[in-house]
PDB file of C-alpha atoms in Angstrom:
ATOM      1  CA  MET Z  10      97.444  83.149 217.911  1.00  0.00           C
ATOM      2  CA  SER Z  11      94.378  81.131 216.227  1.00  0.00           C
ATOM      3  CA  CYS Z  12      91.220  81.090 217.375  1.00  0.00           C
ATOM      4  CA  GLU Z  13      88.756  78.240 215.587  1.00  0.00           C
ATOM      5  CA  GLU Z  14      85.612  79.945 215.794  1.00  0.00           C
ATOM      6  CA  VAL Z  15      86.791  83.793 215.713  1.00  0.00           C
ATOM      7  CA  SER Z  16      88.862  85.135 212.440  1.00  0.00           C
ATOM      8  CA  CYS Z  17      90.546  88.432 213.514  1.00  0.00           C
ATOM      9  CA  ALA Z  18      91.159  89.158 209.750  1.00  0.00           C
ATOM     10  CA  GLU Z  19      87.014  88.847 209.730  1.00  0.00           C
ATOM     11  CA  LEU Z  20      86.457  91.093 212.686  1.00  0.00           C
ATOM     12  CA  ILE Z  21      88.826  93.808 210.894  1.00  0.00           C
ATOM     13  CA  ASN Z  22      87.042  93.357 207.509  1.00  0.00           C
ATOM     14  CA  LEU Z  23      83.573  93.754 209.459  1.00  0.00           C
ATOM     15  CA  LEU Z  24      84.829  96.687 211.450  1.00  0.00           C
ATOM     16  CA  GLU Z  25      86.244  98.380 208.463  1.00  0.00           C
ATOM     17  CA  ALA Z  26      82.896  97.665 205.998  1.00  0.00           C
ATOM     18  CA  HIS Z  27      81.110  99.540 208.981  1.00  0.00           C
ATOM     19  CA  LYS Z  28      83.780 102.406 209.293  1.00  0.00           C
ATOM     20  CA  LYS Z  29      84.176 101.516 213.016  1.00  0.00           C
ATOM     21  CA  THR Z  30      87.472 101.100 215.208  1.00  0.00           C
ATOM     22  CA  ILE Z  31      88.474  99.158 217.852  1.00  0.00           C
ATOM     23  CA  ALA Z  32      91.134  99.455 220.962  1.00  0.00           C
ATOM     24  CA  VAL Z  33      91.958  96.952 223.774  1.00  0.00           C
ATOM     25  CA  ALA Z  34      92.938  97.286 227.140  1.00  0.00           C
ATOM     26  CA  GLU Z  35      95.113  94.141 228.425  1.00  0.00           C
ATOM     27  CA  SER Z  36      96.153  92.844 231.762  1.00  0.00           C
ATOM     28  CA  LEU Z  37      96.824  88.929 231.840  1.00  0.00           C
ATOM     29  CA  THR Z  38      97.314  88.642 227.943  1.00  0.00           C
ATOM     30  CA  GLY Z  39     100.046  91.470 228.159  1.00  0.00           C
ATOM     31  CA  GLY Z  40      99.677  92.467 224.323  1.00  0.00           C
ATOM     32  CA  LEU Z  41      98.395  89.370 223.166  1.00  0.00           C
ATOM     33  CA  LEU Z  42      95.201  90.602 222.220  1.00  0.00           C
ATOM     34  CA  ALA Z  43      96.648  93.843 220.416  1.00  0.00           C
ATOM     35  CA  ALA Z  44      99.134  91.762 218.423  1.00  0.00           C
ATOM     36  CA  ALA Z  45      96.262  89.340 217.259  1.00  0.00           C
ATOM     37  CA  PHE Z  46      94.971  92.246 215.426  1.00  0.00           C
ATOM     38  CA  VAL Z  47      98.139  94.344 213.985  1.00  0.00           C
ATOM     39  CA  GLU Z  48      99.230  90.605 212.499  1.00  0.00           C
ATOM     40  CA  VAL Z  49      96.456  91.059 210.533  1.00  0.00           C
ATOM     41  CA  PRO Z  50      97.388  93.097 207.223  1.00  0.00           C
ATOM     42  CA  GLY Z  51      95.283  96.333 207.138  1.00  0.00           C
ATOM     43  CA  ALA Z  52      94.325  96.456 210.560  1.00  0.00           C
ATOM     44  CA  SER Z  53      95.735 100.082 210.828  1.00  0.00           C
ATOM     45  CA  HIS Z  54      92.412 100.832 209.091  1.00  0.00           C
ATOM     46  CA  VAL Z  55      90.520  99.817 212.310  1.00  0.00           C
ATOM     47  CA  PHE Z  56      92.898  99.430 215.001  1.00  0.00           C
ATOM     48  CA  ARG Z  57      93.623 102.327 217.226  1.00  0.00           C
ATOM     49  CA  GLY Z  58      95.774 101.314 219.829  1.00  0.00           C
ATOM     50  CA  GLY Z  59      96.011  99.252 223.135  1.00  0.00           C
ATOM     51  CA  VAL Z  60      97.253  99.880 226.277  1.00  0.00           C
ATOM     52  CA  CYS Z  61      98.621  97.000 228.919  1.00  0.00           C
ATOM     53  CA  THR Z  62      97.907  98.097 232.582  1.00  0.00           C
ATOM     54  CA  TYR Z  63      99.401  94.939 234.135  1.00  0.00           C
ATOM     55  CA  ALA Z  64     100.045  96.443 237.768  1.00  0.00           C
ATOM     56  CA  THR Z  65      96.637  97.024 239.669  1.00  0.00           C
ATOM     57  CA  ASP Z  66      97.208 100.582 240.466  1.00  0.00           C
ATOM     58  CA  THR Z  67      97.785 101.524 236.533  1.00  0.00           C
ATOM     59  CA  LYS Z  68      94.098 100.257 235.772  1.00  0.00           C
ATOM     60  CA  HIS Z  69      93.360 103.280 237.829  1.00  0.00           C
ATOM     61  CA  SER Z  70      95.792 105.760 236.799  1.00  0.00           C
ATOM     62  CA  VAL Z  71      95.852 105.073 233.246  1.00  0.00           C
ATOM     63  CA  LEU Z  72      92.235 103.548 232.283  1.00  0.00           C
ATOM     64  CA  GLY Z  73      90.149 104.822 235.168  1.00  0.00           C
ATOM     65  CA  VAL Z  74      88.909 102.212 236.630  1.00  0.00           C
ATOM     66  CA  ARG Z  75      87.631 102.871 240.246  1.00  0.00           C
ATOM     67  CA  GLU Z  76      90.070 102.599 243.080  1.00  0.00           C
ATOM     68  CA  ARG Z  77      86.923 101.981 245.131  1.00  0.00           C
ATOM     69  CA  ARG Z  78      86.178  99.129 243.000  1.00  0.00           C
ATOM     70  CA  LEU Z  79      89.548  97.504 242.860  1.00  0.00           C
ATOM     71  CA  SER Z  80      90.220  97.790 246.760  1.00  0.00           C
ATOM     72  CA  ALA Z  81      86.879  96.019 246.907  1.00  0.00           C
ATOM     73  CA  THR Z  82      87.073  93.015 244.592  1.00  0.00           C
ATOM     74  CA  GLY Z  83      90.713  93.476 242.984  1.00  0.00           C
ATOM     75  CA  PRO Z  84      91.547  93.349 239.512  1.00  0.00           C
ATOM     76  CA  VAL Z  85      89.970  90.027 238.776  1.00  0.00           C
ATOM     77  CA  ASP Z  86      86.171  91.029 238.685  1.00  0.00           C
ATOM     78  CA  PRO Z  87      83.789  91.715 235.505  1.00  0.00           C
ATOM     79  CA  GLU Z  88      83.165  95.194 236.630  1.00  0.00           C
ATOM     80  CA  VAL Z  89      87.069  95.824 236.592  1.00  0.00           C
ATOM     81  CA  ALA Z  90      86.956  94.556 232.897  1.00  0.00           C
ATOM     82  CA  LYS Z  91      84.166  96.642 231.768  1.00  0.00           C
ATOM     83  CA  GLN Z  92      85.728  99.885 233.719  1.00  0.00           C
ATOM     84  CA  MET Z  93      88.880  98.875 231.454  1.00  0.00           C
ATOM     85  CA  ALA Z  94      87.142  98.691 228.249  1.00  0.00           C
ATOM     86  CA  MET Z  95      85.100 102.100 228.776  1.00  0.00           C
ATOM     87  CA  GLY Z  96      88.563 103.638 229.630  1.00  0.00           C
ATOM     88  CA  VAL Z  97      90.652 102.587 226.752  1.00  0.00           C
ATOM     89  CA  ARG Z  98      87.708 103.314 224.280  1.00  0.00           C
ATOM     90  CA  SER Z  99      87.611 106.859 225.778  1.00  0.00           C
ATOM     91  CA  LEU Z 100      91.360 107.157 225.960  1.00  0.00           C
ATOM     92  CA  MET Z 101      91.595 106.000 222.221  1.00  0.00           C
ATOM     93  CA  ASP Z 102      88.567 107.511 220.573  1.00  0.00           C
ATOM     94  CA  SER Z 103      87.079 103.916 219.491  1.00  0.00           C
ATOM     95  CA  ASP Z 104      84.023 102.854 218.417  1.00  0.00           C
ATOM     96  CA  PHE Z 105      84.140  99.332 220.224  1.00  0.00           C
ATOM     97  CA  ALA Z 106      87.086  98.606 222.699  1.00  0.00           C
ATOM     98  CA  LEU Z 107      87.890  95.019 224.384  1.00  0.00           C
ATOM     99  CA  SER Z 108      89.510  94.268 227.670  1.00  0.00           C
ATOM    100  CA  THR Z 109      90.911  91.209 229.481  1.00  0.00           C
ATOM    101  CA  THR Z 110      91.753  90.615 233.138  1.00  0.00           C
ATOM    102  CA  GLY Z 111      92.296  87.314 235.081  1.00  0.00           C
ATOM    103  CA  VAL Z 112      94.727  84.729 236.435  1.00  0.00           C
ATOM    104  CA  ALA Z 113      96.879  83.112 233.844  1.00  0.00           C
ATOM    105  CA  GLY Z 114      98.533  81.007 236.550  1.00  0.00           C
ATOM    106  CA  PRO Z 115     100.184  78.946 237.387  1.00  0.00           C
ATOM    107  CA  GLY Z 116      98.925  79.278 240.702  1.00  0.00           C
ATOM    108  CA  PRO Z 117      95.651  81.328 242.038  1.00  0.00           C
ATOM    109  CA  SER Z 118      95.880  84.869 242.559  1.00  0.00           C
ATOM    110  CA  ASP Z 119      93.444  87.365 244.603  1.00  0.00           C
ATOM    111  CA  GLY Z 120      91.478  84.493 245.804  1.00  0.00           C
ATOM    112  CA  HIS Z 121      90.753  83.330 242.135  1.00  0.00           C
ATOM    113  CA  PRO Z 122      91.919  79.979 241.004  1.00  0.00           C
ATOM    114  CA  ALA Z 123      94.166  80.159 237.436  1.00  0.00           C
ATOM    115  CA  GLY Z 124      92.292  80.043 234.698  1.00  0.00           C
ATOM    116  CA  THR Z 125      89.635  82.876 235.880  1.00  0.00           C
ATOM    117  CA  VAL Z 126      89.433  85.503 233.123  1.00  0.00           C
ATOM    118  CA  PHE Z 127      86.992  88.116 232.754  1.00  0.00           C
ATOM    119  CA  VAL Z 128      86.925  89.875 228.935  1.00  0.00           C
ATOM    120  CA  ALA Z 129      84.866  92.664 228.208  1.00  0.00           C
ATOM    121  CA  CYS Z 130      83.565  95.151 225.523  1.00  0.00           C
ATOM    122  CA  ALA Z 131      82.484  98.526 225.511  1.00  0.00           C
ATOM    123  CA  TRP Z 132      80.749 100.719 222.350  1.00  0.00           C
ATOM    124  CA  ASN Z 133      78.428 103.638 222.363  1.00  0.00           C
ATOM    125  CA  GLY Z 134      75.354 101.531 223.155  1.00  0.00           C
ATOM    126  CA  GLY Z 135      77.032 100.259 226.890  1.00  0.00           C
ATOM    127  CA  SER Z 136      79.428  97.555 227.881  1.00  0.00           C
ATOM    128  CA  THR Z 137      79.238  94.348 229.029  1.00  0.00           C
ATOM    129  CA  SER Z 138      81.405  91.543 230.290  1.00  0.00           C
ATOM    130  CA  ARG Z 139      81.707  87.811 230.018  1.00  0.00           C
ATOM    131  CA  GLN Z 140      83.490  85.363 232.220  1.00  0.00           C
ATOM    132  CA  LEU Z 141      85.462  82.689 231.242  1.00  0.00           C
ATOM    133  CA  ASN Z 142      86.772  79.639 233.078  1.00  0.00           C
ATOM    134  CA  LEU Z 143      90.154  78.129 231.171  1.00  0.00           C
ATOM    135  CA  SER Z 144      92.168  75.443 231.800  1.00  0.00           C
ATOM    136  CA  GLY Z 145      95.886  74.383 230.933  1.00  0.00           C
ATOM    137  CA  GLU Z 146      99.001  76.068 231.045  1.00  0.00           C
ATOM    138  CA  ARG Z 147      99.983  79.955 231.786  1.00  0.00           C
ATOM    139  CA  ASP Z 148     100.244  80.239 227.509  1.00  0.00           C
ATOM    140  CA  GLN Z 149      97.200  78.374 227.236  1.00  0.00           C
ATOM    141  CA  VAL Z 150      94.759  80.624 229.422  1.00  0.00           C
ATOM    142  CA  ARG Z 151      96.247  83.678 227.784  1.00  0.00           C
ATOM    143  CA  ALA Z 152      95.686  82.397 224.483  1.00  0.00           C
ATOM    144  CA  GLY Z 153      92.267  81.489 225.355  1.00  0.00           C
ATOM    145  CA  ALA Z 154      91.370  84.995 226.996  1.00  0.00           C
ATOM    146  CA  VAL Z 155      92.550  86.383 223.686  1.00  0.00           C
ATOM    147  CA  CYS Z 156      89.736  83.949 221.542  1.00  0.00           C
ATOM    148  CA  GLY Z 157      87.524  84.769 224.385  1.00  0.00           C
ATOM    149  CA  ALA Z 158      87.629  88.543 223.887  1.00  0.00           C
ATOM    150  CA  LEU Z 159      87.508  88.011 220.015  1.00  0.00           C
ATOM    151  CA  ALA Z 160      84.420  86.097 220.237  1.00  0.00           C
ATOM    152  CA  LEU Z 161      82.624  88.688 222.715  1.00  0.00           C
ATOM    153  CA  LEU Z 162      83.404  91.298 219.847  1.00  0.00           C
ATOM    154  CA  SER Z 163      82.279  88.824 217.164  1.00  0.00           C
ATOM    155  CA  ASP Z 164      78.729  88.597 219.202  1.00  0.00           C
ATOM    156  CA  LEU Z 165      78.497  92.175 219.721  1.00  0.00           C
ATOM    157  CA  LEU Z 166      79.457  93.399 216.361  1.00  0.00           C
ATOM    158  CA  LYS Z 167      76.883  91.167 214.893  1.00  0.00           C
ATOM    159  CA  THR Z 168      74.158  92.404 217.333  1.00  0.00           C
ATOM    160  CA  GLU Z 169      74.995  96.077 217.049  1.00  0.00           C
ATOM    161  CA  LEU Z 170      76.050  96.550 213.556  1.00  0.00           C
ATOM    162  CA  LEU Z 171      73.041  94.553 212.278  1.00  0.00           C
ATOM    163  CA  ALA Z 172      70.848  97.025 214.205  1.00  0.00           C
ATOM    164  CA  SER Z 173      72.348 100.242 213.570  1.00  0.00           C
ATOM    165  CA  ALA Z 174      71.883  98.837 209.785  1.00  0.00           C
ATOM    166  CA  ARG Z 175      68.218  98.947 210.225  1.00  0.00           C
TER     167      ARG Z 175
END
Protein backbone atom coordinates (compact mmCIF):
# COMPACT_ATOMS: atom_id res chain seq x y z
CA MET A 1 0.00 0.00 0.00
CA SER A 2 1.52 3.31 -1.00
CA CYS A 3 -0.08 6.71 -0.88
CA GLU A 4 1.80 9.26 -2.90
CA GLU A 5 1.06 12.25 -0.68
CA VAL A 6 0.89 10.67 2.78
CA SER A 7 3.46 8.42 4.40
CA CYS A 8 2.18 6.15 7.13
CA ALA A 9 5.70 6.11 8.58
CA GLU A 10 5.64 9.91 8.84
CA LEU A 11 2.25 9.79 10.57
CA ILE A 12 3.54 7.22 13.04
CA ASN A 13 6.62 9.34 13.74
CA LEU A 14 4.46 12.42 14.28
CA LEU A 15 2.12 10.56 16.63
CA GLU A 16 5.05 9.12 18.55
CA ALA A 17 6.79 12.51 18.85
CA HIS A 18 3.62 13.91 20.45
CA LYS A 19 2.94 10.78 22.53
CA LYS A 20 -0.40 10.16 20.79
CA THR A 21 -2.07 6.90 19.79
CA ILE A 22 -4.27 5.78 16.91
CA ALA A 23 -6.91 3.08 16.36
CA VAL A 24 -8.99 2.16 13.32
CA ALA A 25 -12.49 0.94 12.50
CA GLU A 26 -12.91 -0.53 9.04
CA SER A 27 -15.68 -1.70 6.81
CA LEU A 28 -14.93 -1.75 3.07
CA THR A 29 -11.16 -1.72 3.64
CA GLY A 30 -11.37 -4.96 5.61
CA GLY A 31 -8.11 -4.57 7.52
CA LEU A 32 -6.05 -2.71 4.90
CA LEU A 33 -5.91 0.45 7.02
CA ALA A 34 -4.66 -1.45 10.06
CA ALA A 35 -2.14 -3.23 7.83
CA ALA A 36 -0.86 0.11 6.52
CA PHE A 37 0.04 1.05 10.08
CA VAL A 38 1.47 -2.26 11.26
CA GLU A 39 3.72 -2.75 8.26
CA VAL A 40 5.78 0.19 9.56
CA PRO A 41 8.47 -0.82 12.07
CA GLY A 42 7.78 0.81 15.42
CA ALA A 43 4.04 1.12 14.85
CA SER A 44 3.43 -0.65 18.14
CA HIS A 45 4.42 2.55 19.93
CA VAL A 46 1.30 4.33 18.65
CA PHE A 47 -1.10 1.82 17.03
CA ARG A 48 -3.64 0.55 19.59
CA GLY A 49 -5.57 -1.79 17.31
CA GLY A 50 -8.40 -2.05 14.88
CA VAL A 51 -11.87 -3.43 14.40
CA CYS A 52 -13.29 -4.71 11.12
CA THR A 53 -17.07 -4.32 11.18
CA TYR A 54 -17.90 -5.47 7.68
CA ALA A 55 -21.49 -6.45 8.54
CA THR A 56 -23.84 -3.55 9.20
CA ASP A 57 -25.14 -4.94 12.50
CA THR A 58 -21.61 -5.17 13.94
CA LYS A 59 -21.19 -1.44 13.45
CA HIS A 60 -23.86 -1.13 16.15
CA SER A 61 -23.05 -4.11 18.38
CA VAL A 62 -19.27 -3.60 18.45
CA LEU A 63 -18.75 0.12 17.80
CA GLY A 64 -21.98 1.59 19.15
CA VAL A 65 -23.17 3.18 15.91
CA ARG A 66 -26.80 4.13 16.53
CA GLU A 67 -29.27 1.59 15.15
CA ARG A 68 -31.64 4.40 14.21
CA ARG A 69 -28.93 5.97 12.03
CA LEU A 70 -28.08 2.68 10.36
CA SER A 71 -31.77 2.01 9.67
CA ALA A 72 -32.29 5.48 8.23
CA THR A 73 -29.17 5.82 6.07
CA GLY A 74 -27.49 2.45 5.84
CA PRO A 75 -23.77 2.10 6.53
CA VAL A 76 -22.58 4.37 3.70
CA ASP A 77 -23.02 7.67 5.50
CA PRO A 78 -20.77 10.40 6.93
CA GLU A 79 -22.37 10.25 10.38
CA VAL A 80 -21.96 6.46 10.48
CA ALA A 81 -18.27 6.95 9.66
CA LYS A 82 -17.92 9.45 12.51
CA GLN A 83 -19.73 7.17 14.97
CA MET A 84 -17.49 4.27 13.93
CA ALA A 85 -14.39 6.39 14.64
CA MET A 86 -15.77 7.55 17.99
CA GLY A 87 -16.66 3.98 18.91
CA VAL A 88 -13.24 2.52 18.17
CA ARG A 89 -11.51 5.46 19.86
CA SER A 90 -13.41 4.65 23.05
CA LEU A 91 -13.00 0.88 22.66
CA MET A 92 -9.25 1.09 22.11
CA ASP A 93 -8.63 4.07 24.42
CA SER A 94 -6.75 5.96 21.71
CA ASP A 95 -6.11 9.65 21.16
CA PHE A 96 -7.12 9.52 17.49
CA ALA A 97 -9.23 7.04 15.53
CA LEU A 98 -9.93 6.58 11.85
CA SER A 99 -12.80 4.81 10.14
CA THR A 100 -13.74 3.73 6.63
CA THR A 101 -17.14 2.84 5.22
CA GLY A 102 -18.44 2.76 1.68
CA VAL A 103 -18.95 0.77 -1.49
CA ALA A 104 -15.91 -0.97 -2.96
CA GLY A 105 -17.83 -2.46 -5.86
CA PRO A 106 -17.97 -3.87 -8.37
CA GLY A 107 -21.56 -2.63 -8.42
CA PRO A 108 -23.69 -0.25 -6.38
CA SER A 109 -24.84 -0.99 -2.85
CA ASP A 110 -27.38 0.63 -0.53
CA GLY A 111 -28.27 3.11 -3.27
CA HIS A 112 -24.67 4.32 -3.69
CA PRO A 113 -22.44 3.76 -6.69
CA ALA A 114 -19.18 1.86 -6.31
CA GLY A 115 -16.46 4.22 -5.19
CA THR A 116 -18.63 6.15 -2.71
CA VAL A 117 -16.57 6.17 0.47
CA PHE A 118 -16.68 8.03 3.77
CA VAL A 119 -13.63 8.28 5.99
CA ALA A 120 -13.73 9.85 9.44
CA CYS A 121 -11.46 10.77 12.29
CA ALA A 122 -12.34 11.21 15.95
CA TRP A 123 -10.15 12.79 18.61
CA ASN A 124 -10.54 14.60 21.90
CA GLY A 125 -11.62 17.76 20.06
CA GLY A 126 -14.44 16.13 18.11
CA SER A 127 -14.93 14.23 14.89
CA THR A 128 -15.04 14.93 11.19
CA SER A 129 -15.75 13.00 8.03
CA ARG A 130 -14.80 13.34 4.40
CA GLN A 131 -16.51 11.92 1.33
CA LEU A 132 -14.38 10.32 -1.35
CA ASN A 133 -15.64 9.54 -4.83
CA LEU A 134 -13.17 6.96 -6.08
CA SER A 135 -12.94 5.18 -9.39
CA GLY A 136 -11.39 1.95 -10.52
CA GLU A 137 -11.67 -1.69 -9.66
CA ARG A 138 -12.56 -2.95 -6.19
CA ASP A 139 -8.94 -3.16 -5.01
CA GLN A 140 -8.26 0.37 -6.26
CA VAL A 141 -11.27 1.74 -4.39
CA ARG A 142 -10.19 0.00 -1.19
CA ALA A 143 -6.62 1.28 -1.54
CA GLY A 144 -7.95 4.78 -2.28
CA ALA A 145 -10.06 4.65 0.88
CA VAL A 146 -6.95 3.86 2.94
CA CYS A 147 -5.08 6.75 1.33
CA GLY A 148 -8.04 9.05 1.94
CA ALA A 149 -8.19 8.09 5.61
CA LEU A 150 -4.45 8.66 6.01
CA ALA A 151 -4.74 12.05 4.28
CA LEU A 152 -7.55 13.04 6.66
CA LEU A 153 -5.41 12.03 9.65
CA SER A 154 -2.44 13.95 8.25
CA ASP A 155 -4.50 17.12 7.85
CA LEU A 156 -5.93 16.82 11.36
CA LEU A 157 -2.63 16.02 13.04
CA LYS A 158 -1.04 19.10 11.56
CA THR A 159 -3.89 21.26 12.86
CA GLU A 160 -4.50 19.56 16.23
CA LEU A 161 -0.90 18.95 17.24
CA LEU A 162 0.14 22.47 16.30
CA ALA A 163 -2.79 23.86 18.32
CA SER A 164 -1.88 21.78 21.37
CA ALA A 165 1.78 22.85 21.15
CA ARG A 166 0.85 26.51 21.57
